[in-house]
Coordinates of C-alpha atoms in Angstrom, one line a residue:
M1 CA 145.0 -25.8 89.6
S2 CA 145.3 -29.2 88.0
R3 CA 144.0 -32.5 89.8
D4 CA 147.6 -33.6 90.2
R5 CA 148.5 -30.4 92.0
E6 CA 145.5 -30.3 94.0
D7 CA 146.1 -34.1 95.2
A8 CA 149.7 -33.3 96.1
L9 CA 148.2 -30.3 98.2
R10 CA 145.9 -32.5 99.9
H11 CA 148.7 -34.9 100.8
E12 CA 150.8 -32.3 102.2
M13 CA 148.1 -30.8 104.1
V14 CA 147.4 -34.0 105.9
E15 CA 151.3 -34.4 106.5
T16 CA 151.3 -30.8 108.1
C17 CA 148.5 -31.5 110.4
R18 CA 150.1 -34.7 111.8
R19 CA 153.3 -32.6 112.1
M20 CA 151.5 -30.0 114.3
N21 CA 150.5 -32.8 116.7
S22 CA 154.1 -34.6 116.5
L23 CA 155.8 -31.1 117.1
G24 CA 153.7 -30.5 120.5
I25 CA 151.9 -27.4 118.9
N26 CA 148.6 -28.9 118.7
Q27 CA 146.3 -31.4 120.6
G28 CA 143.8 -33.7 119.7
T29 CA 141.4 -32.3 117.1
S30 CA 141.9 -28.5 117.9
G31 CA 143.4 -26.4 115.4
N32 CA 142.7 -26.4 111.9
L33 CA 144.8 -25.8 108.4
S34 CA 143.9 -24.2 105.0
A35 CA 145.7 -23.7 101.5
R36 CA 145.1 -21.8 98.9
C37 CA 144.0 -24.0 95.9
G38 CA 143.6 -21.6 92.9
D39 CA 140.5 -19.6 93.2
V40 CA 139.4 -21.6 95.9
F41 CA 140.7 -23.3 99.0
L42 CA 141.2 -26.6 100.9
I43 CA 140.5 -26.7 104.7
T44 CA 140.4 -29.3 107.2
P45 CA 137.3 -30.9 108.4
S46 CA 135.8 -30.6 111.6
A47 CA 136.0 -32.7 114.8
M48 CA 138.3 -35.3 112.8
P49 CA 141.4 -36.7 114.6
Y50 CA 144.7 -35.9 112.3
E51 CA 146.0 -39.5 112.6
Q52 CA 142.6 -40.4 111.0
M53 CA 142.5 -37.9 108.5
K54 CA 143.0 -38.8 104.7
P55 CA 143.6 -36.5 101.8
R56 CA 140.0 -37.1 100.4
D57 CA 138.6 -35.9 103.8
L58 CA 139.8 -32.3 103.3
M59 CA 137.0 -29.5 102.0
L60 CA 137.1 -27.7 98.8
M61 CA 135.5 -24.4 99.7
N62 CA 134.8 -21.6 97.8
P63 CA 134.3 -17.8 99.0
D64 CA 130.6 -17.7 99.2
G65 CA 130.9 -20.5 101.8
S66 CA 129.8 -23.5 99.7
Y67 CA 132.0 -26.6 99.7
H68 CA 132.6 -29.7 98.2
G69 CA 133.4 -33.2 100.1
A70 CA 132.0 -35.7 102.5
H71 CA 132.1 -33.8 106.0
R72 CA 131.6 -30.5 107.5
P73 CA 134.6 -28.1 107.2
S74 CA 136.2 -26.6 109.9
S75 CA 134.3 -24.2 112.3
E76 CA 136.7 -21.6 111.9
W77 CA 136.1 -21.6 108.2
R78 CA 135.2 -18.2 108.1
F79 CA 138.8 -16.7 109.1
H80 CA 140.5 -18.9 106.9
R81 CA 138.3 -17.7 104.0
D82 CA 138.7 -13.5 105.1
I83 CA 142.3 -14.3 105.4
L84 CA 143.0 -15.8 102.5
R85 CA 140.9 -13.4 100.5
T86 CA 142.4 -10.1 101.8
R87 CA 145.8 -11.6 101.9
T88 CA 147.0 -12.1 98.7
D89 CA 151.0 -12.4 99.8
I90 CA 150.3 -16.0 101.7
D91 CA 148.6 -19.2 100.5
A92 CA 148.7 -21.0 103.8
V93 CA 146.9 -20.3 107.4
L94 CA 147.6 -22.6 110.1
H95 CA 145.8 -22.2 113.6
C96 CA 146.8 -24.1 116.6
H97 CA 146.2 -24.1 120.3
S98 CA 150.3 -24.2 121.3
V99 CA 150.5 -24.1 125.0
Y100 CA 152.7 -21.1 125.8
A101 CA 151.1 -19.0 123.1
T102 CA 147.4 -19.7 124.4
S103 CA 149.0 -19.0 128.1
L104 CA 149.6 -15.5 127.0
A105 CA 146.4 -15.5 124.7
V106 CA 144.2 -16.2 128.0
H107 CA 145.4 -13.1 129.6
H108 CA 145.2 -11.2 126.5
K109 CA 148.8 -10.3 126.5
S110 CA 151.0 -9.8 123.0
I111 CA 154.4 -10.8 122.5
P112 CA 156.7 -7.6 122.4
S113 CA 159.9 -6.9 120.8
F114 CA 161.5 -8.4 123.8
H115 CA 163.6 -10.7 121.8
Y116 CA 164.8 -9.7 118.1
M117 CA 163.0 -13.0 116.6
T118 CA 159.7 -11.4 117.2
G119 CA 160.6 -9.6 113.9
V120 CA 159.9 -13.0 112.2
A121 CA 156.1 -12.3 112.2
G122 CA 156.8 -9.2 110.3
G123 CA 156.6 -6.5 113.0
T124 CA 157.5 -5.1 116.5
S125 CA 155.4 -7.3 118.1
I126 CA 153.0 -10.2 117.7
R127 CA 149.7 -8.8 118.5
C128 CA 146.8 -10.9 120.5
S129 CA 143.1 -10.2 119.1
R130 CA 140.3 -9.4 121.1
Y131 CA 138.2 -12.5 122.3
A132 CA 135.4 -13.5 119.9
T133 CA 133.2 -16.5 120.0
F134 CA 135.0 -19.4 117.8
G135 CA 133.5 -19.7 114.3
T136 CA 132.0 -16.4 114.3
Q137 CA 132.5 -13.4 111.8
A138 CA 133.0 -11.4 114.9
L139 CA 136.3 -13.6 115.6
S140 CA 137.3 -13.2 111.7
E141 CA 137.1 -9.6 112.0
A142 CA 139.1 -9.4 115.2
V143 CA 141.8 -11.6 113.7
L144 CA 141.9 -9.8 110.5
E145 CA 142.8 -6.6 112.8
A146 CA 145.5 -8.3 114.6
L147 CA 147.2 -9.7 111.5
E148 CA 147.4 -6.4 109.8
D149 CA 150.8 -5.8 108.5
R150 CA 151.8 -9.3 110.5
R151 CA 152.0 -12.9 109.5
A152 CA 151.2 -14.2 113.0
C153 CA 148.7 -13.2 116.0
L154 CA 147.6 -15.1 119.3
L155 CA 144.1 -15.4 119.6
G156 CA 142.3 -13.5 122.8
Q157 CA 141.7 -16.7 125.2
H158 CA 142.1 -19.0 122.3
G159 CA 145.3 -19.8 120.5
Q160 CA 147.6 -18.8 117.6
I161 CA 147.5 -18.3 113.8
S162 CA 150.4 -18.5 111.7
L163 CA 150.3 -17.7 107.8
G164 CA 152.9 -18.8 105.1
T165 CA 153.5 -18.5 101.4
S166 CA 153.7 -22.3 101.8
L167 CA 152.2 -24.8 104.3
A168 CA 155.9 -25.6 105.3
A169 CA 156.4 -21.8 105.9
A170 CA 153.2 -21.6 108.0
L171 CA 154.2 -24.3 110.0
A172 CA 157.8 -23.0 110.9
L173 CA 156.3 -19.9 112.0
A174 CA 154.0 -21.6 114.3
V175 CA 156.9 -23.3 115.9
E176 CA 158.7 -20.2 116.3
V177 CA 155.8 -18.3 117.7
E178 CA 155.6 -20.9 120.3
A179 CA 159.1 -20.6 121.0
L180 CA 158.9 -17.0 121.7
A181 CA 156.0 -17.4 123.9
R182 CA 157.9 -19.8 125.6
I183 CA 160.7 -17.9 126.4
Y184 CA 158.4 -14.5 127.0
V185 CA 156.3 -16.5 129.8
Q186 CA 159.5 -17.8 131.3
A187 CA 161.1 -14.4 131.2
L188 CA 158.4 -13.1 133.2
S189 CA 158.3 -16.1 135.4
I190 CA 161.9 -15.1 137.1
G191 CA 160.1 -12.2 139.0
L192 CA 162.0 -9.4 137.5
G193 CA 158.7 -7.8 135.8
E194 CA 158.5 -7.1 132.0
P195 CA 161.9 -7.7 130.1
P196 CA 163.3 -4.9 128.2
V197 CA 162.2 -4.5 124.8
L198 CA 163.8 -3.6 121.3
D199 CA 163.0 0.1 120.4
D200 CA 161.4 0.4 117.0
A201 CA 164.4 1.7 115.1
E202 CA 166.2 -1.4 115.8
M203 CA 163.3 -3.6 115.0
A204 CA 163.2 -1.9 111.8
R205 CA 166.8 -2.8 111.0
V206 CA 166.1 -6.5 112.4
I207 CA 163.1 -7.1 109.9
E208 CA 165.1 -5.6 107.0
Q209 CA 168.1 -8.1 107.9
M210 CA 165.4 -11.0 107.8
R211 CA 163.7 -9.6 104.4
R212 CA 167.3 -9.6 103.0
M213 CA 168.1 -13.1 104.1
S214 CA 164.8 -14.6 102.9
Y215 CA 165.8 -13.3 99.3
G216 CA 169.4 -15.1 99.4
Q217 CA 171.3 -11.8 100.3
W218 CA 173.6 -11.2 102.9
P219 CA 172.8 -9.2 106.1
D220 CA 175.2 -6.2 105.5
L221 CA 173.0 -3.2 106.6
D222 CA 176.3 -1.3 107.7
G223 CA 177.5 -1.7 104.1
V224 CA 181.0 -3.1 105.0
N225 CA 180.9 -5.9 102.7
D226 CA 182.6 -7.9 105.3
R227 CA 181.0 -11.4 104.8
P228 CA 182.3 -14.9 104.2
V229 CA 183.4 -15.5 100.9
P230 CA 183.9 -19.2 99.4
R231 CA 187.6 -20.4 99.1
A232 CA 188.7 -21.3 95.7
A233 CA 189.6 -24.9 95.1
T234 CA 193.0 -25.9 94.6
P235 CA 194.4 -29.1 93.7
E236 CA 196.2 -30.2 96.4
R237 CA 193.6 -29.2 99.3
D238 CA 190.4 -30.1 97.6
R239 CA 191.3 -33.3 95.3
K240 CA 188.6 -36.1 96.1
P241 CA 190.6 -39.1 96.8
K242 CA 190.5 -41.9 94.7
V243 CA 187.8 -44.5 95.8
K244 CA 189.7 -48.0 95.4
G245 CA 187.6 -51.2 94.4

């Protein structure tokens, strides 16, 4: 990766970290962020408030754990490294302690397909990993297991992780996971027990609709070709008014 592209990525990472806090999905110095940077990756430093963080404060890490920079990398660098190493389909890893996702995680409760948007994470559920001490290889292994065929997971008694092909995509998914967690917690709180879930066949249709839309296609699984069509312009109705001046 060229130096100019790396500098741009560093600036985007700092902005994304600050957005995590302003959007309310993270607090203080908790959470961390990484992004693929050629054959290595950039990661946020340990225990540095995001409002004080500068692009130069990010660590450049190698797969063997060696790094370049003036600070210590995040204590969670292992799962960032292992996710980026094993998931060639993604380029950004976001970890945060969003309130509702963490509320479910402290009970080791996954998010089932109670709502079709659960499919945004790539499967019929958003799994919760087993608990392991933060910063350990055991946690990394638990995370990889929970993320199999998924783009997000909860961490037992810890928080959430969201993945993306870009920093913006990872952030958007983290916000969506938190919104789903909040709806699920509130659905559980009204005293009617577990909400009904969509079956695997319906979730497969939902995920295919999402896949089609992500490639710019209309969601038309029924093949009826009933879709919005742009109207052809006509001189009378679409002529732009002349600006007097």
